[in-house]
Short mmCIF file of C-alpha atoms and ligand atoms in Angstrom, two decimals:
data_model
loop_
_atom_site.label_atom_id
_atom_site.label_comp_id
_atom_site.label_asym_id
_atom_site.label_seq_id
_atom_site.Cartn_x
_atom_site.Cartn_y
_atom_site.Cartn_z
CA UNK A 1 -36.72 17.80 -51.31
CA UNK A 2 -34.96 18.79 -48.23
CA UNK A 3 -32.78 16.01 -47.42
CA UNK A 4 -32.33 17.22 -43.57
CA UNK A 5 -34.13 15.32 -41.21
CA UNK A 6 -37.73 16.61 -39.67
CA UNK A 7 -38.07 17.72 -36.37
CA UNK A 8 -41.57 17.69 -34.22
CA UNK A 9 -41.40 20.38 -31.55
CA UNK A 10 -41.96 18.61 -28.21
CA UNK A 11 -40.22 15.73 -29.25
CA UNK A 12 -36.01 15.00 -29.16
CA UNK A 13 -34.04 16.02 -32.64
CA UNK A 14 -32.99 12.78 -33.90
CA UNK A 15 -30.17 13.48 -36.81
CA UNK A 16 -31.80 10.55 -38.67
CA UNK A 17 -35.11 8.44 -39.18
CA UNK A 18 -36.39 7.77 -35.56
CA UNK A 19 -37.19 4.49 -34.31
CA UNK A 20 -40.74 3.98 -32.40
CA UNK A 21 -40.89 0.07 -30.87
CA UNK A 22 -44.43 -1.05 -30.71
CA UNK A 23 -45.36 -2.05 -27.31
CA UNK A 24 -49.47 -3.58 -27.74
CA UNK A 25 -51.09 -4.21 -24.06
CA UNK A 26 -54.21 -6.38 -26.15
CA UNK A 27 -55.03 -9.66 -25.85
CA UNK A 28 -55.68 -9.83 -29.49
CA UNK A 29 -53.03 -7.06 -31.71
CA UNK A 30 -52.72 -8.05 -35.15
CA UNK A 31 -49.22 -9.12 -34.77
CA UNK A 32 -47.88 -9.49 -31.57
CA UNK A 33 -51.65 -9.37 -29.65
CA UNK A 34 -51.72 -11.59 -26.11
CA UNK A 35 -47.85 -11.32 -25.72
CA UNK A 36 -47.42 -8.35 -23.75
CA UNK A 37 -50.40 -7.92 -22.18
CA UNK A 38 -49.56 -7.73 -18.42
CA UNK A 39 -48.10 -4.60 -16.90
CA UNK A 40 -44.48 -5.78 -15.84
CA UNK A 41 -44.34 -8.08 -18.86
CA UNK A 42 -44.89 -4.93 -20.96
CA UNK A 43 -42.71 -2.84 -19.44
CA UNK A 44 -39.83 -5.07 -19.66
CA UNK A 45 -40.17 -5.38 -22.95
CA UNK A 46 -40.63 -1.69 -23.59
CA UNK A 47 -37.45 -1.41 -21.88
CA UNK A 48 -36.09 -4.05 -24.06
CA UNK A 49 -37.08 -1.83 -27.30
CA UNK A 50 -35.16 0.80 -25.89
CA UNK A 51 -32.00 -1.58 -25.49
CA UNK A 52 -32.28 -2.77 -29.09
CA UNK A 53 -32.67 1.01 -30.38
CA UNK A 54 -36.24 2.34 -30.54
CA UNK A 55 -36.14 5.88 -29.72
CA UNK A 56 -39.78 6.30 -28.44
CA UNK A 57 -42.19 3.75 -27.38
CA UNK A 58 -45.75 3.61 -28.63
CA UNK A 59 -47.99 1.85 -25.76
CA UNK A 60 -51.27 1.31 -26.92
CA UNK A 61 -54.05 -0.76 -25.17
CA UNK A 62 -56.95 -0.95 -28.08
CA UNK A 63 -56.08 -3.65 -31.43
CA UNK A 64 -57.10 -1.80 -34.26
CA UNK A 65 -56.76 -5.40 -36.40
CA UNK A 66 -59.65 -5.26 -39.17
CA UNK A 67 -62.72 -6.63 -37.56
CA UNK A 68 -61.28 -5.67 -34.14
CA UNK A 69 -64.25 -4.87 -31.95
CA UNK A 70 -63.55 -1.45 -29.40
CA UNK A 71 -62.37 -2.15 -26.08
CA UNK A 72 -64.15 0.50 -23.09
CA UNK A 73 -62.25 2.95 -22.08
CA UNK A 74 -61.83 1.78 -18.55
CA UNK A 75 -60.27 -1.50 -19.65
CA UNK A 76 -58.03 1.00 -22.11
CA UNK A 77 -57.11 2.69 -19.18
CA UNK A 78 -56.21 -0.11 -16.71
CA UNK A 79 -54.41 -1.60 -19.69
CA UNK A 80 -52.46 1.70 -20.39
CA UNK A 81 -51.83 4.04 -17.56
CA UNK A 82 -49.20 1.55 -15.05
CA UNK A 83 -47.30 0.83 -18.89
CA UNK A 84 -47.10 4.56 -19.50
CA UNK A 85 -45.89 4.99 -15.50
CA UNK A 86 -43.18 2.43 -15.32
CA UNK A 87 -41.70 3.20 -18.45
CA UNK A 88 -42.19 6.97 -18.32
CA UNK A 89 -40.23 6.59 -14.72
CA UNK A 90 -37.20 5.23 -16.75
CA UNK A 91 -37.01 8.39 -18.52
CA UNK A 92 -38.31 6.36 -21.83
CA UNK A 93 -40.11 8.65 -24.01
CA UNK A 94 -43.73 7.31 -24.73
CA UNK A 95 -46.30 7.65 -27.31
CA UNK A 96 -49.53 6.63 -26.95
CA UNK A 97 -51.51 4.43 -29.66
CA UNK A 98 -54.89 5.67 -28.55
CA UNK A 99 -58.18 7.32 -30.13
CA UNK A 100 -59.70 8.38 -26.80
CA UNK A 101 -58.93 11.68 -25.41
CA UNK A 102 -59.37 10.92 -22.21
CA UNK A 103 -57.22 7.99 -22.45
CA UNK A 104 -54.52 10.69 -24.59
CA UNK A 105 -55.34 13.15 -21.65
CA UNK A 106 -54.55 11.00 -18.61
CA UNK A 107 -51.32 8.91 -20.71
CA UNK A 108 -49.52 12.40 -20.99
CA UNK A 109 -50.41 13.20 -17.17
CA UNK A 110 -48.62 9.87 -16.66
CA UNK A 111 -45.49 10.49 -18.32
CA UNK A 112 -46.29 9.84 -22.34
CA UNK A 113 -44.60 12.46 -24.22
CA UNK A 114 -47.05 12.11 -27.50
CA UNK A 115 -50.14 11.29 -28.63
CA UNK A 116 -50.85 8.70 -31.53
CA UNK A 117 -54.29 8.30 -32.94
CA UNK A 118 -55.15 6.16 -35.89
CA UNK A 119 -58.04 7.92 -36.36
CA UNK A 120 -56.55 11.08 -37.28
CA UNK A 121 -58.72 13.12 -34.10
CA UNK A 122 -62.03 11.53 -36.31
CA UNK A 123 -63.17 8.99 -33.58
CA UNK A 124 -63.52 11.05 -30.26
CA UNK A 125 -64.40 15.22 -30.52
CA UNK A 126 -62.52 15.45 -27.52
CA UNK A 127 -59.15 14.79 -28.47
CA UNK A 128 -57.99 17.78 -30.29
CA UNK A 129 -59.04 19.73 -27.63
CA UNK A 130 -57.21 17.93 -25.42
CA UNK A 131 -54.07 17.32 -26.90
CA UNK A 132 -54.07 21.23 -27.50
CA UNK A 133 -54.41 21.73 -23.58
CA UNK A 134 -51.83 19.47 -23.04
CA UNK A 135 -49.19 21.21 -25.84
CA UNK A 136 -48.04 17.76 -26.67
CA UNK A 137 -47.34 16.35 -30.61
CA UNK A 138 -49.98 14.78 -31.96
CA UNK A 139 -49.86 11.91 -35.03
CA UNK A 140 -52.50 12.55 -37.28
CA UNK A 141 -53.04 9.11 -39.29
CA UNK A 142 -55.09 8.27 -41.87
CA UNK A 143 -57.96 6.38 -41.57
CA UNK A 144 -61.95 5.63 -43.15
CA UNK A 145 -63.42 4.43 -39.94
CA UNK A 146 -63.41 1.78 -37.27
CA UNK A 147 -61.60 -1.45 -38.02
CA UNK A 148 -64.60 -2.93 -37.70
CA UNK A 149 -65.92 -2.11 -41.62
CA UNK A 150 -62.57 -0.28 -42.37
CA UNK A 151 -61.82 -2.89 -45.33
CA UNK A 152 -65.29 -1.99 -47.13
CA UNK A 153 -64.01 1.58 -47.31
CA UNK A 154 -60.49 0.48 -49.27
CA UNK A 155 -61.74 2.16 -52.45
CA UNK A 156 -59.48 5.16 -54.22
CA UNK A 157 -59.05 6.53 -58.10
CA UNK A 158 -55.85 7.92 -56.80
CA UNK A 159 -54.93 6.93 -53.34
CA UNK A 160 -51.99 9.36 -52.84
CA UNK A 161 -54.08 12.42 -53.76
CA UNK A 162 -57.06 11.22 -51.51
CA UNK A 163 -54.63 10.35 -49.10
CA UNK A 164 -52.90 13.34 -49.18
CA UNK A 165 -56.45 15.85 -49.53
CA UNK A 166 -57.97 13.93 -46.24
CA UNK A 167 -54.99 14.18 -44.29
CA UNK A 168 -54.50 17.93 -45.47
CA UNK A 169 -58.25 18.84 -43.98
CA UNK A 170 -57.30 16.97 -40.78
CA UNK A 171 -54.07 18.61 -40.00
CA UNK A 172 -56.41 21.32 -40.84
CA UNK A 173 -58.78 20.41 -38.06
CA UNK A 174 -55.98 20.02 -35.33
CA UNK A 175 -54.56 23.68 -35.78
CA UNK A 176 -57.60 25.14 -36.33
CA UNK A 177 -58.66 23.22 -32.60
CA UNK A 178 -55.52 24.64 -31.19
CA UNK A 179 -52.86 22.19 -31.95
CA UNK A 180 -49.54 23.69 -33.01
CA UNK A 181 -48.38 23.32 -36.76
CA UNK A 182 -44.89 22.06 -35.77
CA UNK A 183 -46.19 19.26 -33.34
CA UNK A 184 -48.00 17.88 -35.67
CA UNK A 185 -47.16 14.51 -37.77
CA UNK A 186 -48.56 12.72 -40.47
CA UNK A 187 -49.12 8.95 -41.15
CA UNK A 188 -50.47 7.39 -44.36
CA UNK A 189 -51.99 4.44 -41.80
CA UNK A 190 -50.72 1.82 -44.22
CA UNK A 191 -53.15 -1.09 -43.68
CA UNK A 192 -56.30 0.98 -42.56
CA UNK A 193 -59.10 1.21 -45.19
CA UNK A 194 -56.30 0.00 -47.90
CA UNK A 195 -55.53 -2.68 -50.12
CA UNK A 196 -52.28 -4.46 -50.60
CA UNK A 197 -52.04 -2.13 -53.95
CA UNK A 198 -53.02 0.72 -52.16
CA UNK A 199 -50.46 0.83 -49.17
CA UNK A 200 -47.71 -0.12 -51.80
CA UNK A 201 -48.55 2.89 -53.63
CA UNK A 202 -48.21 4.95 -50.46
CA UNK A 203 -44.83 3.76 -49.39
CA UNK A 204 -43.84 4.57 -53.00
CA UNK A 205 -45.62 8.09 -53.11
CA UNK A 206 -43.73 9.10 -49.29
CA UNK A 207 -41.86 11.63 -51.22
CA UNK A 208 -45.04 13.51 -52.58
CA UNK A 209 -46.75 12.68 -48.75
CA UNK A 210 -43.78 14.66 -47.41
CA UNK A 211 -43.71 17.64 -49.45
CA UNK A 212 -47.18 18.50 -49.90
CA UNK A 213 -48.06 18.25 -46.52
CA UNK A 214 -45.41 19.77 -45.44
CA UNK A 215 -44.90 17.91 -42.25
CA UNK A 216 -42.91 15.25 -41.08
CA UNK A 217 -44.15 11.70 -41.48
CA UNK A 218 -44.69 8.40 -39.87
CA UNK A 219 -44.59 5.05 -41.67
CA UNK A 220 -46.03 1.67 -39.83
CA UNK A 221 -45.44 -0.78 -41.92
CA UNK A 222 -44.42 -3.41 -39.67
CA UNK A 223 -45.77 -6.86 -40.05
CA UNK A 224 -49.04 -5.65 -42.32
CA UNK A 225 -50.76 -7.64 -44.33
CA UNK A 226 -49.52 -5.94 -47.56
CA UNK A 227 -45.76 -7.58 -46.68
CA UNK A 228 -47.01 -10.64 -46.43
CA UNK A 229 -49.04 -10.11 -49.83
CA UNK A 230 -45.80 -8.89 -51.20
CA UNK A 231 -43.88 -12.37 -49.86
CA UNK A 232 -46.30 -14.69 -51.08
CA UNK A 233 -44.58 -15.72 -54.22
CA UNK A 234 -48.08 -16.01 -56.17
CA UNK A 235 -51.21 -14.64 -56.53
CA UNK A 236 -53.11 -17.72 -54.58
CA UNK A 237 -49.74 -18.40 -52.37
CA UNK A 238 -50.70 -18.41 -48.44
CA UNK A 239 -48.65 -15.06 -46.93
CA UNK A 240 -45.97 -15.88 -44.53
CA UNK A 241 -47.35 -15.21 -40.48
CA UNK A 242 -46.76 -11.70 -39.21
CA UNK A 243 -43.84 -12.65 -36.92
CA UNK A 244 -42.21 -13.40 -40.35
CA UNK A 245 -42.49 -9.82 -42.03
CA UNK A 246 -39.73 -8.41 -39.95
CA UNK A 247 -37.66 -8.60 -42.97
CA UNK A 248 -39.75 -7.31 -44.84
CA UNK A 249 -40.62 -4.42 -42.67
CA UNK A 250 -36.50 -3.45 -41.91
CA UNK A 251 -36.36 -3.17 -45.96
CA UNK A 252 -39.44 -0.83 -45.76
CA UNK A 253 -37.55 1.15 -42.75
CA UNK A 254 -34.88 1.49 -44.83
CA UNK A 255 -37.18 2.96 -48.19
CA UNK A 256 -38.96 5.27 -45.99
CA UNK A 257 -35.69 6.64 -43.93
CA UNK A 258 -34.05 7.27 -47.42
CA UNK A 259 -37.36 9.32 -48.49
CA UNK A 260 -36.92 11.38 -45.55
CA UNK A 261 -39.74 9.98 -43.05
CA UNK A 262 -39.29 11.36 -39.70
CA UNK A 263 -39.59 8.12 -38.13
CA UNK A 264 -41.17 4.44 -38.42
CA UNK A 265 -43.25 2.30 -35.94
CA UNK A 266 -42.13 -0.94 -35.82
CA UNK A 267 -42.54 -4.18 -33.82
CA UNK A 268 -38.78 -5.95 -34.27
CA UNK A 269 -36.81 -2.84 -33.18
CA UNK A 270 -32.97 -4.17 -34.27
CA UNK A 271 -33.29 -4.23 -37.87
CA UNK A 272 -35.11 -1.07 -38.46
CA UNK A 273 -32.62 0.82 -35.87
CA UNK A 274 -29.84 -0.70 -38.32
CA UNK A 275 -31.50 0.38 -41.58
CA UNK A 276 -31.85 3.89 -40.24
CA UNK A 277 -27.99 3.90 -39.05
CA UNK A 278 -26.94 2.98 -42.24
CA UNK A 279 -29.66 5.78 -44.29
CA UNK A 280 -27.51 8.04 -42.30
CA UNK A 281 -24.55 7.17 -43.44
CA UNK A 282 -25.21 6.75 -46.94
CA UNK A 283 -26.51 10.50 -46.90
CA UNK A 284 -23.48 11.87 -44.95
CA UNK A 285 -21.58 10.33 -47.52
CA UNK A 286 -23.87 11.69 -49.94
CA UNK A 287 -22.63 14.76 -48.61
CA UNK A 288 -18.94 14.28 -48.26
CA UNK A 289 -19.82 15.00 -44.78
CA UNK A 290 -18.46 11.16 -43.84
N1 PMM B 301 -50.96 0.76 -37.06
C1 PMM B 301 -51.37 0.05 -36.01
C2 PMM B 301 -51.47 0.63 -34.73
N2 PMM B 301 -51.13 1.91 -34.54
N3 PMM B 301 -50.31 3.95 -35.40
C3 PMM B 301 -49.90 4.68 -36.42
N4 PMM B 301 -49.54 5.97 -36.24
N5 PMM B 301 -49.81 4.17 -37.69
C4 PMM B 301 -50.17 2.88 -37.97
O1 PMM B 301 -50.13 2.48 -39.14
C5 PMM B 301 -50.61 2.07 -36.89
C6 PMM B 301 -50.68 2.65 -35.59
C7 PMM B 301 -51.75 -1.39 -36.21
O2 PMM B 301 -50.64 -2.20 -36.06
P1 PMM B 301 -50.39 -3.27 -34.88
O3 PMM B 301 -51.73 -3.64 -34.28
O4 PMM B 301 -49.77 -4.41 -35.62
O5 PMM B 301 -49.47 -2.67 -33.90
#
């Protein structure tokens, strides 16, 4: 494998794993729901992020917890749009968590720089199209459906080759509606339609993820349930709370960096932005570039 790190077109050249800080306008995120959920409280901390490392900012305004019900798009919007602005107007370079193309369409008129959908361009017709207008990068994650009945869907012989066959068709999809190859990323969308076993396989099949699909990858492990399954010392043992993972999720930063992943979302920005420094280091000196 090609040990050099990935570049998106659109997007800066990092020389090692990037860093994306998770910055969740929702009253009810998975992890970190309810704490940032007015407009100057979220872009402070987006700004924060920045301070402690992250290289991009991911603003999204829908939880995609399992069982999370959809928000309307206007309530995205207003949740969205002034985060995008304020932090876009620092020169911070912004993703945007969302599966609405308007909501993708109207984020990179604000300022975002690229679009993030967990639904791979599944959930809304519209959003290929419009991220192809738009020429921005576009994360194309994997996913079985809405968070709603995504856990009923958890079921794989094989769930790297599955994995890697349903993100292959909708890369697919996105060039075919117009989206250039080399803006395109991939995510395994550890947590989404997958068991603990599952998204453990994934992290340990990133390699494979890499260099069949041929594009640079994503990995959001932060906080997810399958750290916590992993930190429970027993079967039957109660997980630690999210806020608690961060750990957890700086040691998976640090696995996915070293298999090459382009960059990682995570919530706790410090750690990760540490583990990434010190990939790089270890490979320069891999090298004998150090
Ligand atoms: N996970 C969440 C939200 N957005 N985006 C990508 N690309 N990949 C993910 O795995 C992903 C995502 C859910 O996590 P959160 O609600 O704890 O932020």
């Amino acid at each position: 494998m090609n040990a050099s790190c990935d570049q998106v077109a659109g997007l800066p050249p990092w020389d090692r794993c990037a860093v994306m800080g998770v910055v969740n306008v929702t009253p009810d995120s998975f992890s970190d729901g309810g704490r940032w959920f007015d407009t100057q409280t979220a872009i402070k901390r987006g700004l924060g992020l920045v301070t402690e490392g992250a290289d991009l900012v991911d603003v999204g305004g829908e939880s995609t917890r399992p069982g999370a019900p959809r928000v309307d798009e206007d309530e995205e919007l207003r949740r969205v749009l002034p985060v995008v602005r304020g932090l876009a107007a620092e020169g911070v370079p912004i993703s945007v968590d969302t599966m609405r193309a308007n909501v993708a369409a109207r984020a990179l008129e604000a300022g975002a720089v690229l679009v993030n959908d967990v639904s791979g361009g599944q959930a809304d017709p519209g959003m290929v199209p419009a991220v192809a207008a738009a020429g921005a990068p576009f994360v194309v994650m994997h996913w079985r459906g809405q968070s709603i009945d995504m856990n009923n869907r958890a079921v794989y012989t094989d769930v790297v080759t599955e994995v890697v066959a349903e993100l292959r068709e909708w890369a697919e999809r996105a060039v075919d509606g117009g989206i250039a190859p080399e803006r395109i990323v991939i995510d395994p969308g550890l947590g989404f339609a997958k068991r603990a076993e599952h998204d453990l396989a994934l992290v340990a099949g990133l390699r494979r993820l890499r260099a069949e699909l041929g594009r640079p990858v994503l990995v959001a492990a932060s906080r997810k349930r399958f750290l916590g399954r992993v930190l429970a010392d027993a079967e039957d043992a109660t997980p630690p709370p999210a806020r608690e993972r961060d750990a957890a999720t700086a040691a998976v930063t640090a696995l996915a960096a070293r298999e090459g992943a382009w960059a990682v979302r995570v919530h706790e920005v410090r750690a990760s932005a540490d583990a990434v420094r010190v990939v790089r280091a270890v490979r320069r000196a891999e090298s004998g570039a150090a």
